[in-house]
Structures are given as C-alpha cells and as structure tokens.
Amino acid sequence: MTGKAAGLPVLVAGGGVAGMQAALHLADAGVPVVLAEREGFLGGQVFRLDKVYPTDHCAFCPVWPKARACRSHPLIRLRLKARLETVEEDGEGTVAVLRVAPDAVDADRCVFCGRCMAACPRGAVVGRPDDIPHDPSTAPRAIVLDDLCDGCGACAAACPASAIEKSALGRREPSFERIPVRTVVHATGFREPVPHPAPEFGAGTHPDILTAMAFEKLTAEFAKGDGPLRCPSDGRPAKSVAFVQCAGARDMRHIPHCSAVCCMHASKHARWLKRRDPSLDVAIYHTDLRTPGKGQEAYMRAARAEGVRFFHARPGLVAPLDQQRAKGVLLRHEAAEKVASTVVDLVVLNGGLACNPSTVDGATPGNGTDSGRPGISRACGFCREPADIARSVIQAGAVVAALLQELADCVPGDAMEASRG
Amino acid sequence: MSAVAVCFVCQWCAQIGAERAGRDRLQLPGGFVMVPVPCAGAVPVDVVLRAFADGAEGVAVLGCHLGGCHHNQGNRGASVRLALLGATLATLGVHPHRLLVSFGSAHEGHQFASVVEGFMTRLGALSQGADLALLRGRLEGAALAPGCDLPPREPEAGAPSPLPADILEEARRLLASGEVGHVLGLAVTDGGVLPEVFSTPQELERAVAASKYPLAKTFWRFMGGMPQGTSAALVCRPCDARAVREQTKMAQYEGQTVRCLTLGCSEEDAHKCGCANPGVDAPSYVALPDPLADLDPAGRIAFWRDSFQRCIKCYGCRNVCPVCICPSCRLEDETFVPPGILPPPPLPWHACRALHVADRCVGCGACQDACPSGLPLLALHGSLSGHLHRESAYIAGMGMTSPIAAAMAAQGPCGGPPPAWGEPGGARGADREVRHG
Amino acid sequence: MADAVVLCTCCGAMEEIFDMAAIEERLKGGGSAPVPMCVVPRLCSREGARLAADRMRQLPPGGLVIGACAFSARGDAVMGMLAEEGVRDIPVHWADLREGCAFVHPGDAKGATMKAADILAMGLADLGRADGGAPVLRTPPHRRVLILGGGPAGLAAARAALQRGVDVTLVEKRPAIGGMLPMLRKLFPDMGSSSDMLARLDLPAGVDLRTATAVSELRPALGGFTVTLKGVKGDGKPEELSVGAVILAMGGQPVLPKGRLRYGELAGIASQMELETRLAKAERNPDDAASLPRKAVFVQCVAAREDDRPYCSAVCCPAALKNGMRLLECVPDAEVTVLHRNVCMPGRELESFYRLARERGVRMRPMDPEVPLEILEEDGKVSGVRMQDASSGETVTLPCDGLACSTPVAPAPDAAKLAAMLGVRLDDMGFVCGEEPARPLETPVRGVFCCGSVRWPCTVAQAVEEGAAAGLLAATHVAEPSATPSWRPLNVAHATATILDRDCSGCGRCLAACPHGACVPDRGSGPRRTVAVLADRCEGCGGCAAVCPTGAARIAFRPVAGVVEGLRRVLEVA
C-alpha cells in the first residue's frame, strides 16, 4: 500500500448494526470511513423491530447510541440513501461506486421546524418515513414523499434554512458517486424475499398470512392502540396465532440455510402476545428449535411456562379457508405420523431470510474474517452469516481487527491529518 | 396553568419516547414538567416527597422496560423503592393515582403520550382531594387532638428483674474466657435502670433485665467509640438483637465482633410493646390490633392529620432509632426540610424517615415510646414492613439480605430467568403502568 | 458570574409559539437580577454558534442553559460548534423547549410559554447547585491491556490489541497456551486441524506472555487496574502490573456426565471429549481404530437444557456431528446414531455441516425429553439404548457398543473469583455478562471486557471472532482516553458521582445500587468503613445518589438539591 492510499477511507456498505459497529471500530482506530446506507436512516432491520430478545429491550435503545456516534464521529462520513453499486479495481487502487437516491431535502441543513410540512398542499412532506411503525431515525428531518409530490416548490419557499432544493423535487434518477477507497466492508444485512420462495405457505395469498417483519409492524401498531390483536383481513379480534418456522428455509428446493434468528424471534412475539392477552392461543410450529445464545434457552422455557404451545412439525400447507363459509387460516401438518388440520386466525411465517447481495469473496471458514490477501473486501453481519444483533456486533469487531492488520501502514495520526487536509 | 405534576423521565427510553411524541407532534395535556434523569433508578424517593410537599399533585417516574435498563437493574430498583413509597401513600390515605411508575420504550412516542394523558386525566379528577392538605403539610397548629385511639402502652422501662440464669452464665463465660472484652447491659443505679458496661464476670452481679429498655442504639454508640478489634456482647431483647443484625448489615461493626445474648419476650410483653413479631431468628407472630385496619382513605387522612399535627419536630424518633445511624441526616438538610416550619410537612419528614429505614425497621417501637406527642409511629413503620413482607417475604433483622439490594442485583434475561410478568418487579401485561396503592 | 440562557428560535419557529419577552419576565421572578438571555435564530449553524459565543464572551457566565430542540436532534452539532467557538469547560444544561414543549402544546401559546420558562428555571436551579466548575477528569488509562486466558479467544484478543499499538500482557495459568484447542484435533466446519489453527493464532512478538502464571489479586486503581501475578517467571515472587483494561478470556470447561446414563459404571460409555481423544489417536494411527465402537450412539443434551442447567451449550451438536463423521471415516462400516432434542446448528455454515453429516451417514433420531433413556448392558458393558422416538412416538431399542454423552460447557472454575475481584457480575450459570444485545463483549464495568466461553459456550471460530473484537475494544479503550464512549447518550456534562466521606455512614446501599462497580468500600477518617467512588468507572447513572439517605453520595452537575429547588420554583403553591 502506498502512502497515498493511507489517507483513503474504507467504505462500509450498510448502516445496520454490523455496519455501524464496523464503522465505529475503524474510526476509533483512526481510519476514515464512508458509511453508505440505502435507507434515509441508520439502523437497518433492528430499527424496524419493536422489542429484541432475550432482554426485551426496545430495539431502539441499545443501538441508537451507535447511530448517534456514527453521525457525529469526525472520521465517519455518512452517505444516506446510498447503495454500493459496484467496486472497481484499477491499477491505481479501489474505487467504490455509490448509487445515491435523489433527496430534495438536505438533511444537514434541515432544522425540522415544520414549516415545509405546513406549506405543502398535498401533505407530501412528513416528519418520518410512514412505512415503518416507529420513527427509526436518530435525527429528525423533513422527508418528501415522492409519490405525492408534484414539484410545486411550496416547501422550498417556506424553508428558512434553504434545505430544500426545488429543482430536485420529483427527480427520480439516482446520481452516482465515485469514491476512491482502500477497501470495502460489506454489511448489507438481510431481507425477506419477495415473492416468498415457498408457495405452500400461502404468503401473499391472504392478509392474515403474514411474514415475520409484517407481523412485527402489525403488533407494534397494536401496541399503539388499546384493545386486542385484530386480523388484518376484516378487523375482527384474533383469538389464535400460529407461528410457522422454517417456512421456505432449510429446504433444498428453496433456501437451504437456517436463518438463525427466527426461533427466538417467534418466541419473542409469542411471549409478548401472551403478555398482552393471556387468553390468546399462541402456537409455534417448528422443526429444530435453536436457542444457542446467551439467555435464549431460558427465554424459550419461559415462553413454554407462559402457555405458548410448541409443535414439532413443519406444516405442509397453509392456506386461507373459503372466506364465505368460515374465517381463518388452515394449517396441515404432521402429528404423530398422521396429518392434522388446525384452523387459526393469524399465521406468521418465519424463516427464509435472504442475505442481501454483497461481494463476499474468499472468506475462509473457521477463521472466516481472514482472507489472507490484502485489499480484499470483507463482510460482516447477516449478509455473511445469519446472525442476531450480538453476533453481528462481534463479527464487525473481528472483521475490523483483521482489516486493521492489513492496513497496518495506516497510522492513526496520519489518517486524522489526511482526513482534515 | 402552572405545573401541577412532575414526570421524571430516564434519558434512555422515556426521554427519547417523549421526544418522539414531540416529533410526531402529538398533543399532550398541559400542567406537567419533565425532569430528565440518567436512569429511573436515579430518582431519589426524597425528591418525590419534596415535590409533593412543594405543590405537585402527582409524580410520575418513567423508565425503560424491565430487563431493558441500561444501568443493569436501575429501573427495577426504582420500581421496588417507589412501590414502597406507594405503600406509604396508601397508608396515609393518599389517592393511588398520584404516583405512577411506568416502563416504556424509546420507540413509542404514542405510548408516552397516552401514559401522560392518562396520568394527567386521573389527576384532574383529584384536584380537590382532601389528601392534598396532608401532602403539602397544611396542617393546623399543634394541639392535642382527642380521639386518637392507641392501644394502652407502658412507657416506663418496667421494673427490673434478674437476668435469666443461662444468659448470666454465658455472659460470665464470655468475659472470663476473653472472647469478649465487654458486655453491655442494664444495671440499677441511683438514677434508676440505666445502661452499663460490664468488663469482668464479677461486675455482672449487678446486671438486670428490664422489659422496655432499648439498648441497640446505645450499643452502637458504644462500639463506635471503641477501636478496631473490640469484641463485645449485648444483653438485650429480641428487637434489639434484630436491630444489631441490621446494623451489622450496614457495616457498622466491621473489624469488631458483636454477640447478642437475647432475652425472650412473652406474648404479654409483645402486647405491652405493640410488637408484632418478637422472634429473633425465626418469626413468632403476635396478633395485635391495627389502628388503620377499618379506616378507608378518608379516615386514614383524618387519622394522620390528627397525629401529624401534634409533631413538635424534636427528632426524638430519629435519635432513639437503632437503625438511624447516618452521620448527617436528611431531616436536618435545609433543602429537604426548610427550618422554622412546625409541624413539619408529613412527607419530607415522617414519610421520608419511614422510607429511609423501611427495610431496616425491626419494629422495636422505641420511636413511638420516645415521642412526646404520642404519634402512632409503629402504625406507619409497620405498614412498610408489612409491604416488604408481602412483596418479598422479608423480615428485617432475621437474615442478611435486603429486598431492595436484591432487586437491583437480580439478574435479567442474560443473567438468568427473568421474573415472570405479574410477579413483583414484573410489569403487568398490556397495562405497562405499575400503579401503587 | 451569573448563569446565562441561550434560546434558539429554530429559524423563528419557536417565536411563533413562545412569547420571548414573557419568558424573560418570568425568569426574573422573585425580584432577583434579570438573567442574561440571548436569543439566536439558529444555534446549529456557524453563525448562530458564533453569535452565542460572542454574547458569552461579553458576559462570561458561570453556567449556560441552552433552550433549543431536543438534544438528540441537534445537540451534538451545537456543542461541537460552540466548542470550536471557544465555549467549553463551563457547565451546560440543555433544556428541550421544542420536542418537549412547543411541539406538544401547539394550541396553547400561553401555557407553552409558561412551561418553557419553567423548564429554563429548572435548568438555572440545576446549575446553581452544581458542585464545582470543572468537569471531573478521568485518569487516562494505562496503555496496557491484560488478557486473562491463553485459549483461542485470548490469543486472538492479544493479536488484535497489539496491532493497535498498545502493550499486551497475556496470562495463562497452564504451562502452555491454546486452551481447549490441543484437546481437539479437528475443528468444524471444515475439519481443519487444530494445530493449523494454533499456528494461525500464534502470538506476534511483542506480547508479554506469562504462562504457568496465576492472578492472585486484581484491584481497581487509578487509570485502570493493578494486577498481582504469581508465576514461574522470575523467582516466583509476586509481580504487580498496572493495566488500563482487562479482557476475561478464561474459557470454559466441559461438564462430565457423572451420574448420567451410567457413565463411569459401564464400559463403553464416554463423554464426547473422551471420544474426541480416542478419535485423534485413531486418526494418527489407524491400528487404534480397532478400539472405536462399531455401533455408536451419541446422546445430546446430557446434563443440559434441564432445570438445573437451563441453557443450550451451542457447541455440542456440531461437535457430535463432527465426531460422528470422523468415526465413520475411521471405521467405514460403523453406524452412528445421534439422539437429540432439536439439533442446534443455526445459520449457513452449521446448517451445511449438518447436511453434510447426514449425507455421510450420520443418523439422527429425535428423542422425547420427558422419557428417560434406558441403558442396556451386557457383561459390564453397554449393549444398547432404549428410547422414545419423539416423531413416531414409538419405543425403540438401539443396539450399540459405544455411547458418547454430549455434555455442556460450564464457565471456567476461576471465573467467579476473578469476576468478583473486578466487580463484574455473573449470570446464574456463572458466565460473565456483557451488555446484551448491542455490546455483548463489554461488561458494565468500564475497561473490563469478556470473550469466548467464559462469556457463553461458543465454537473455536466464534471464540476467535469474539477475542479479536474484544481486543479491539480494549485497545481503543486504553488508546483513546479522551473519546466519549460511543454508547453514552448524553455527554453534555461529564457527570460522575462523589461520596462525601464525613457524611457517609458506610451503610452500603450504594454498593448494591451501582451497576458499574464504581462504588467500593473504603476506610474513612472515622471509626467505621465508608464507601468511595472510583471516578474512572462511574457512568453518572445516579443510582448511588438515589439510595443514599444522607446525601453523602452526589452527582456533579446533577445535584439533587438543584432538582428540588427547580421543582420548588415551578410548582407554585397558590
């Protein structure tokens, strides 16, 4: 590595827990970082959660200080609404190409005074993304909803901080930013695949068959209101909920791997449902129950003690009943070598979480963070190996430790000077 | 409108939740102020008492979900201590809606809003409550009010009697063998029955027992003046022995050795003292009349107003209390107890002391005996001891634990099984507020 | 020097609801001198910060109340800009007038104005009773990291910490490093050799390695900790070192299946670790394969996932499958059946490994945990196992000539002692606790980290990851003394607790309340013990001050007296 490269930043692609932790580790070691996050806020999937296992913390609290630190660390440059398009290696070095989504509001200038929201005749300027149950951002700012905006510019005129660029309103095309970097750390996390890989679980066929994150959103909304859990289809109170584990996962036809977090995720939901309404019938249909982490088995045992029922069975069919004749969702599963049918009000499908695309290459299992070659990008978090919050944070530390080994010619003092210059 | 309620919000979940409510521009009722604190466990009960006395009609403490505290179990500690405060308020007849402890999460601005809204609405319904005068200390001047029904008691030390043979023998043996250097007991002097330190077996000839003389505090003072390495024994009643154990829990005898030679108390003695539990190592309950038993909240308010208005702030209760061992006392801190006000407002005074000693009070009754105005202090302290017994099966002086310390040491989900919801220390289902009283 | 108030109008938005003159008037109340007040249109800008700083320079205040948005919105930026303009080292109280007041009382200008004035008054009261002026400075940590344990976790930690340019001392009580690695010959999931792994983890030059050395004492001290080592090096005399951070990496120990499944009573019944040793011998010398079982049954979750030990030890399923495959390789016509209660192999790598094991012929049977296994014997040797198959419900007899019990990993025997010395709490199973879930390797005690099986049973690969991450954290802790820990939500005032010795009764309530091990018993000037605060560990949570009956424990910048006085001002009693 030449001296010129010494001042270049490391790009961390992904601003979830793993990415934020990696960025903080690097920055604390004096390495400048560009942290690129696809959404308009840091936090990733964790900030879409209501509570986390096994501590029952709210998902926001333990992670928010990391987001805040990423925002304010002098060595971290935050690029929100930016995805890593590609990584180019030419003779000179590595260039990360970011695809940046258009954002008419300059988040650094916006003071969140609210004048733009009041000025917009269409209600297209809001204070938080409304497709997520809670406000996941750590710093409030105005957000323009592209579908509703017609570019009239009333918001820009009303803004006292010149934070809205009228010409940028309604723009759809992304821009591309090329950043010379030393290397890339991938931390792009996971997504629930759409369409669902396994049709026999009925995902998408009925509003009462939900994926795990959709259920998270529903019950977080539920926490907002008083009253019982309601079926999305017709609003009637739900009396029974079934969690189906490994839906589409651990299945050579669809997704062969195990997503590691779903058993605990379902237990968490199940316990919270029972707490809110002990009369609710809550059942978890599982293959292998996986509780290897700290406090997890105890959490699961508590769920059992609180009345959550566990069935060792993978349903072969989940389908809505003919709504004319009866309400509910049918599950067909094996029980004592016979086929049983159960009807419940809500079904939650867990499993089959897909690792988001990244360019993981050459990671050696066993000591997976050491690829042995300098300048090769690394991955941490769910995109590399299904992991929960604790494991993602640990992986981020391990990846950066190995990376620093390779960037050994980057002395902290030099890097700070280079970044200021 | 000026503020009538105080909301303590922890800087993690509660304050961020409040900020969310603001960001979402949820409309909140007026009349409350927020005091950010580092942790729900950082809210001193004394400040809550003082807030009531200064004009708050309600106080809320909002923290993170149980199990989610960022300072280990601070919110659980807050829950236990504020539950005790709630029990005190209930004893006094104060409406339970005036104190709220609620656990929430940072995500939920709407939850914060609904908690505050509910709290302020409930408070609004109480704005003319008779308990406000009691909270704020608007009591009439000190006059002996009739009709305060106390069981008859013998304030005298009681006639001296010889020590039981086994106690005398043990005391002699301890001194003779050098196992202890001193034995504190009672002796008859010109002034009557008084404490005396016996240093040789011969001196023990003069030792007597008197059923009412409290010795634990005297013993504490005595040992405070003795050097490290001193070992001494105390001939005393069961309540004194329990008090000495509480003093030991408070590290008052580190580097010293203490032994209690405990005289037994009969049921008759217990009735005379108003002592509900004259056991030492195991409980031994005596059924006593409870002056508060048949009183509804209005009756309790009247009962306590009549009592507290007689207080002349002599500090006698604190001075004789064997577990009041602080070198500097909150009751003399001008911030909490501004001087020159008689009778002192009940919350920062009586309730404050009761809460400070709640998990230490052994029910010896020395405070009530010492009170020149005949305040029914045993009823106040006893109600808190009863609360701790119901919630944590705890009896002061009978073991080396403390329920408050235990709550804060309790491990959460990553340190063992969490408490089931519905248990003390657990929140209750959808109603995540823990209201007391 | 009076305290001053800076109000930000958020580009004029606050002026639409607050009556600034009325606020100033209300703050004056009580006939005292007017409080210097400065109204700035936008504090979170260079111009705004400069404006405020200029006003502060004209009238140097003792303390500053900033009335603006919520701290989480723009607080960091404002404090940074004010510092750059020279406003630093004075106590600051941040008052949220926006999210906490203006935004939530939109229709009530009068009420909102009064509330804003009240909030500012409380802030002034807070400042008025703050102890002292300068923030408490923590002692910079010693630039040395102490690692306890020379297994995979400790070795990885040493490498990572050394790379950051700090000094590293690694203490291992056994004569050689490696931890449990030498007991395992092959590692999953790639059947790599443990000696290769050991070579990869070999310590770089520069690590102060102390083998055959025990820790006899570990005390908190200014700048971190003082450790007393007793080792073979030197002349066996105890040696004291000052370190800035400690990493607990003492690992775990496998539990022996004593009293279970007739282990120790019948021949042919072994623990999984014992089988591991025999497989290693057979792999080195094929003649030894003759002693391996031909029909092997592995029983999972022995002495685990039960009431006495309600946790899953995470490594036993992978280990069993690994050994099953090795057995089949050594003895090609052998049969291996694994009796399990859920196969715990989450994720991608382990799931692939599980699939591979089944492809190679390892058989899996789920057993009903409610029905105890029956061990069948013949001539003092195990001959079979009778079990209830959980999926079919049938009772099945499996003939076998070898039974291996998979038992859990328990924490290292010295974990409790060392944790107690440091003030670190253990969970009810004896494992060290970090701050789950987002700071799993950081204990609540500042400067003490944990990794590997002493924290929770983990595979060698995971131990290496955890060690590297912990080493990085520890090195950052000692190398960046002035950095605010990234997890603290508020850094407006560097609040720490102090305990006034003369007012302290030694009662110890604060000892129970402190989660960070910052309150420690002390020897005061009086006859009885007192308690003191280690400022380096204090996080300013206020727990001690809340439970202290005398007021001896107090938090600088968060004075209880200030809160009381502030509330008194706003709770007007008619």
Tab-separated table of C-alpha atoms in Angstrom, chain B residues 44-306:
chain	number	residue	atom	x	y	z
B	44	PRO	CA	-34.451	9.657	44.927
B	45	VAL	CA	-37.630	8.987	46.817
B	46	ASP	CA	-36.870	12.056	48.922
B	47	VAL	CA	-37.150	14.285	45.872
B	48	VAL	CA	-40.552	12.822	45.081
B	49	LEU	CA	-41.653	13.521	48.646
B	50	ARG	CA	-40.342	17.033	48.412
B	51	ALA	CA	-42.109	17.587	45.095
B	52	PHE	CA	-45.424	16.615	46.685
B	53	ALA	CA	-44.762	18.932	49.578
B	54	ASP	CA	-43.882	21.781	47.249
B	55	GLY	CA	-47.111	21.581	45.358
B	56	ALA	CA	-47.068	18.644	42.984
B	57	GLU	CA	-50.387	16.896	42.823
B	58	GLY	CA	-48.883	13.914	41.069
B	59	VAL	CA	-45.486	12.468	40.330
B	60	ALA	CA	-44.670	10.016	37.559
B	61	VAL	CA	-41.437	8.124	37.068
B	62	LEU	CA	-40.920	6.729	33.598
B	63	GLY	CA	-38.143	4.366	32.708
B	64	CYS	CA	-37.123	1.619	30.347
B	65	HIS	CA	-38.883	-1.720	30.210
B	66	LEU	CA	-37.913	-4.076	32.991
B	67	GLY	CA	-34.993	-6.085	31.753
B	68	GLY	CA	-34.042	-3.247	29.437
B	69	CYS	CA	-32.351	-0.860	31.813
B	70	HIS	CA	-29.043	0.448	30.571
B	71	HIS	CA	-27.677	0.548	34.060
B	72	ASN	CA	-28.250	-3.056	34.889
B	73	GLN	CA	-31.345	-3.048	37.059
B	74	GLY	CA	-31.806	0.598	37.900
B	75	ASN	CA	-35.424	0.561	36.807
B	76	ARG	CA	-36.106	-2.481	38.913
B	77	GLY	CA	-34.607	-0.715	41.900
B	78	ALA	CA	-36.788	2.272	41.140
B	79	SER	CA	-39.794	0.005	40.940
B	80	VAL	CA	-39.156	-1.514	44.352
B	81	ARG	CA	-38.402	1.778	46.076
B	82	LEU	CA	-41.333	3.566	44.528
B	83	ALA	CA	-43.573	0.659	45.400
B	84	LEU	CA	-42.597	1.295	48.982
B	85	LEU	CA	-43.439	4.940	48.529
B	86	GLY	CA	-46.754	3.898	47.095
B	87	ALA	CA	-47.399	1.741	50.117
B	88	THR	CA	-46.611	4.694	52.352
B	89	LEU	CA	-49.005	6.892	50.469
B	90	ALA	CA	-51.659	4.226	50.729
B	91	THR	CA	-51.129	4.036	54.471
B	92	LEU	CA	-51.612	7.757	54.706
B	93	GLY	CA	-54.778	7.631	52.655
B	94	VAL	CA	-53.336	9.422	49.656
B	95	HIS	CA	-55.028	8.523	46.414
B	96	PRO	CA	-53.026	5.947	44.442
B	97	HIS	CA	-53.390	7.877	41.197
B	98	ARG	CA	-50.973	10.454	42.493
B	99	LEU	CA	-47.953	8.233	41.977
B	100	LEU	CA	-47.221	6.480	38.731
B	101	VAL	CA	-44.343	4.250	37.730
B	102	SER	CA	-44.357	3.274	34.111
B	103	PHE	CA	-41.978	1.405	31.864
B	104	GLY	CA	-41.911	2.008	28.179
B	105	SER	CA	-39.671	2.087	25.206
B	106	ALA	CA	-37.968	4.749	23.162
B	107	HIS	CA	-39.831	3.833	20.008
B	108	GLU	CA	-43.197	4.587	21.349
B	109	GLY	CA	-43.982	8.258	21.356
B	110	HIS	CA	-47.646	7.431	21.353
B	111	GLN	CA	-47.172	5.254	24.393
B	112	PHE	CA	-45.512	8.103	26.224
B	113	ALA	CA	-48.328	10.379	25.168
B	114	SER	CA	-51.029	8.014	26.310
B	115	VAL	CA	-49.328	7.389	29.647
B	116	VAL	CA	-49.016	11.100	30.323
B	117	GLU	CA	-52.510	11.771	29.110
B	118	GLY	CA	-53.976	9.081	31.330
B	119	PHE	CA	-51.984	10.267	34.270
B	120	MET	CA	-52.994	13.895	33.908
B	121	THR	CA	-56.644	12.983	33.361
B	122	ARG	CA	-56.706	10.903	36.512
B	123	LEU	CA	-55.017	13.712	38.402
B	124	GLY	CA	-57.534	16.172	37.109
B	125	ALA	CA	-60.268	14.227	38.829
B	126	LEU	CA	-58.460	14.568	42.137
B	127	SER	CA	-57.776	18.256	42.075
B	128	GLN	CA	-59.879	18.958	45.173
B	129	GLY	CA	-58.743	15.941	47.113
B	130	ALA	CA	-58.598	16.128	50.889
B	131	ASP	CA	-55.269	14.350	50.761
B	132	LEU	CA	-53.644	17.422	49.214
B	133	ALA	CA	-53.507	19.158	52.561
B	134	LEU	CA	-51.734	16.167	54.014
B	135	LEU	CA	-49.302	16.052	51.086
B	136	ARG	CA	-48.450	19.687	51.375
B	137	GLY	CA	-48.327	19.790	55.121
B	138	ARG	CA	-51.151	22.261	55.519
B	139	LEU	CA	-51.895	21.055	58.996
B	140	GLU	CA	-53.391	23.003	61.830
B	141	GLY	CA	-51.197	24.073	64.695
B	142	ALA	CA	-50.027	21.633	67.277
B	143	ALA	CA	-52.800	20.828	69.706
B	144	LEU	CA	-53.501	17.616	71.415
B	145	ALA	CA	-56.404	16.213	69.484
B	146	PRO	CA	-58.700	13.783	71.212
B	147	GLY	CA	-59.917	10.613	69.738
B	148	CYS	CA	-56.627	9.138	68.693
B	149	ASP	CA	-57.150	5.546	69.589
B	150	LEU	CA	-53.930	3.926	70.584
B	151	PRO	CA	-53.577	0.703	72.474
B	152	PRO	CA	-52.527	1.358	76.073
B	153	ARG	CA	-48.753	1.168	76.474
B	154	GLU	CA	-46.290	1.259	79.265
B	155	PRO	CA	-43.807	3.990	78.513
B	156	GLU	CA	-41.723	3.187	81.560
B	157	ALA	CA	-38.752	0.892	81.394
B	158	GLY	CA	-40.571	-1.566	83.599
B	159	ALA	CA	-39.446	-2.958	86.867
B	160	PRO	CA	-36.017	-4.549	86.748
B	161	SER	CA	-35.731	-8.292	87.124
B	162	PRO	CA	-32.723	-10.577	87.442
B	163	LEU	CA	-31.123	-11.915	84.315
B	164	PRO	CA	-32.138	-15.448	83.346
B	165	ALA	CA	-29.533	-17.919	84.566
B	166	ASP	CA	-28.420	-19.120	81.144
B	167	ILE	CA	-27.832	-15.612	79.900
B	168	LEU	CA	-25.876	-14.693	83.008
B	169	GLU	CA	-23.769	-17.813	82.725
B	170	GLU	CA	-22.998	-17.231	79.076
B	171	ALA	CA	-22.087	-13.604	79.743
B	172	ARG	CA	-19.772	-14.652	82.541
B	173	ARG	CA	-18.170	-17.267	80.339
B	174	LEU	CA	-17.611	-14.841	77.513
B	175	LEU	CA	-15.901	-12.354	79.751
B	176	ALA	CA	-13.884	-14.910	81.649
B	177	SER	CA	-12.577	-16.588	78.504
B	178	GLY	CA	-11.735	-13.263	76.932
B	179	GLU	CA	-13.962	-13.995	73.977
B	180	VAL	CA	-15.476	-10.592	74.557
B	181	GLY	CA	-13.944	-7.669	76.313
B	182	HIS	CA	-17.192	-6.001	77.340
B	183	VAL	CA	-20.802	-6.810	77.958
B	184	LEU	CA	-23.360	-4.048	77.635
B	185	GLY	CA	-26.453	-4.495	79.710
B	186	LEU	CA	-28.558	-2.766	82.333
B	187	ALA	CA	-27.920	-2.121	85.982
B	188	VAL	CA	-29.813	-0.435	88.790
B	189	THR	CA	-28.190	2.834	89.801
B	190	ASP	CA	-29.247	5.906	91.742
B	191	GLY	CA	-30.822	7.182	88.579
B	192	GLY	CA	-32.811	4.028	88.094
B	193	VAL	CA	-32.304	1.350	85.486
B	194	LEU	CA	-29.536	2.530	83.142
B	195	PRO	CA	-27.145	1.004	80.613
B	196	GLU	CA	-23.845	-0.175	81.962
B	197	VAL	CA	-20.744	-1.744	80.544
B	198	PHE	CA	-19.532	-4.809	82.400
B	199	SER	CA	-15.929	-5.754	81.858
B	200	THR	CA	-15.431	-8.583	84.364
B	201	PRO	CA	-17.576	-11.538	85.400
B	202	GLN	CA	-17.817	-10.054	88.897
B	203	GLU	CA	-19.356	-6.856	87.614
B	204	LEU	CA	-22.124	-8.908	86.053
B	205	GLU	CA	-23.562	-9.470	89.533
B	206	ARG	CA	-25.272	-6.144	89.131
B	207	ALA	CA	-26.784	-6.814	85.709
B	208	VAL	CA	-30.569	-6.781	85.436
B	209	ALA	CA	-33.171	-7.109	82.722
B	210	ALA	CA	-35.906	-4.563	82.132
B	211	SER	CA	-38.540	-5.344	79.623
B	212	LYS	CA	-38.726	-1.992	77.965
B	213	TYR	CA	-35.253	-0.545	77.816
B	214	PRO	CA	-33.936	-0.250	74.252
B	215	LEU	CA	-30.209	-0.879	74.063
B	216	ALA	CA	-29.282	-1.327	70.416
B	217	LYS	CA	-28.633	2.345	69.762
B	218	THR	CA	-26.609	2.713	72.912
B	219	PHE	CA	-24.585	-0.325	71.928
B	220	TRP	CA	-23.933	1.204	68.530
B	221	ARG	CA	-22.695	4.421	70.054
B	222	PHE	CA	-20.549	2.496	72.487
B	223	MET	CA	-18.917	0.400	69.794
B	224	GLY	CA	-18.412	3.495	67.660
B	225	GLY	CA	-16.077	4.789	70.299
B	226	MET	CA	-14.128	1.543	70.606
B	227	PRO	CA	-11.152	0.644	68.426
B	228	GLN	CA	-10.918	-1.996	65.720
B	229	GLY	CA	-10.625	-5.467	67.120
B	230	THR	CA	-13.002	-4.859	70.003
B	231	SER	CA	-15.393	-7.636	70.750
B	232	ALA	CA	-18.430	-7.087	72.894
B	233	ALA	CA	-21.699	-8.700	73.803
B	234	LEU	CA	-25.102	-7.156	74.317
B	235	VAL	CA	-27.708	-8.465	76.706
B	236	CYS	CA	-30.920	-7.411	75.106
B	237	ARG	CA	-34.398	-8.070	73.903
B	238	PRO	CA	-35.148	-9.745	70.558
B	239	CYS	CA	-35.895	-6.461	68.833
B	240	ASP	CA	-32.521	-5.097	69.868
B	241	ALA	CA	-30.848	-8.238	68.601
B	242	ARG	CA	-32.576	-7.807	65.255
B	243	ALA	CA	-31.550	-4.188	65.215
B	244	VAL	CA	-27.938	-5.145	65.839
B	245	ARG	CA	-28.167	-7.516	62.902
B	246	GLU	CA	-29.431	-4.682	60.714
B	247	GLN	CA	-26.603	-2.501	61.937
B	248	THR	CA	-24.215	-5.299	61.011
B	249	LYS	CA	-25.716	-5.398	57.531
B	250	MET	CA	-24.883	-1.722	57.312
B	251	ALA	CA	-21.243	-2.486	58.077
B	252	GLN	CA	-21.333	-0.731	61.424
B	253	TYR	CA	-19.235	-3.373	63.144
B	254	GLU	CA	-16.583	-4.169	60.577
B	255	GLY	CA	-13.392	-5.200	62.267
B	256	GLN	CA	-15.270	-5.715	65.508
B	257	THR	CA	-17.073	-8.718	66.915
B	258	VAL	CA	-20.540	-8.476	68.426
B	259	ARG	CA	-22.648	-11.086	70.170
B	260	CYS	CA	-26.215	-10.740	71.260
B	261	LEU	CA	-27.414	-12.541	74.354
B	262	THR	CA	-31.096	-12.390	73.743
B	263	LEU	CA	-33.750	-12.384	76.411
B	264	GLY	CA	-37.050	-13.804	75.328
B	265	CYS	CA	-40.228	-11.772	75.176
B	266	SER	CA	-43.559	-13.251	76.144
B	267	GLU	CA	-46.788	-12.563	74.364
B	268	GLU	CA	-47.765	-10.287	77.205
B	269	ASP	CA	-44.547	-8.333	76.676
B	270	ALA	CA	-45.331	-8.131	72.981
B	271	HIS	CA	-48.758	-6.701	73.666
B	272	LYS	CA	-47.293	-4.152	76.027
B	273	CYS	CA	-44.819	-3.049	73.374
B	274	GLY	CA	-47.108	-3.242	70.416
B	275	CYS	CA	-44.563	-5.616	68.928
B	276	ALA	CA	-45.991	-7.850	66.219
B	277	ASN	CA	-43.028	-10.198	65.990
B	278	PRO	CA	-40.794	-10.806	68.996
B	279	GLY	CA	-38.796	-13.549	67.268
B	280	VAL	CA	-35.051	-13.407	66.662
B	281	ASP	CA	-34.032	-15.999	64.108
B	282	ALA	CA	-37.493	-17.017	63.057
B	283	PRO	CA	-40.758	-15.129	63.087
B	284	SER	CA	-43.064	-15.518	66.022
B	285	TYR	CA	-46.153	-13.519	65.287
B	286	VAL	CA	-48.440	-11.876	67.761
B	287	ALA	CA	-51.850	-10.692	66.653
B	288	LEU	CA	-52.172	-7.046	67.532
B	289	PRO	CA	-54.925	-4.555	66.839
B	290	ASP	CA	-54.177	-2.418	63.802
B	291	PRO	CA	-55.393	1.169	64.214
B	292	LEU	CA	-55.639	1.540	60.449
B	293	ALA	CA	-57.481	-1.684	59.774
B	294	ASP	CA	-61.012	-0.356	59.431
B	295	LEU	CA	-60.188	3.032	58.059
B	296	ASP	CA	-60.990	3.986	54.486
B	297	PRO	CA	-58.741	6.531	52.776
B	298	ALA	CA	-60.697	9.491	54.127
B	299	GLY	CA	-60.497	8.004	57.591
B	300	ARG	CA	-56.786	7.477	57.197
B	301	ILE	CA	-56.264	11.060	56.101
B	302	ALA	CA	-58.084	12.269	59.175
B	303	PHE	CA	-56.170	9.851	61.403
B	304	TRP	CA	-52.820	11.015	60.158
B	305	ARG	CA	-53.704	14.676	60.094
B	306	ASP	CA	-54.696	14.440	63.713
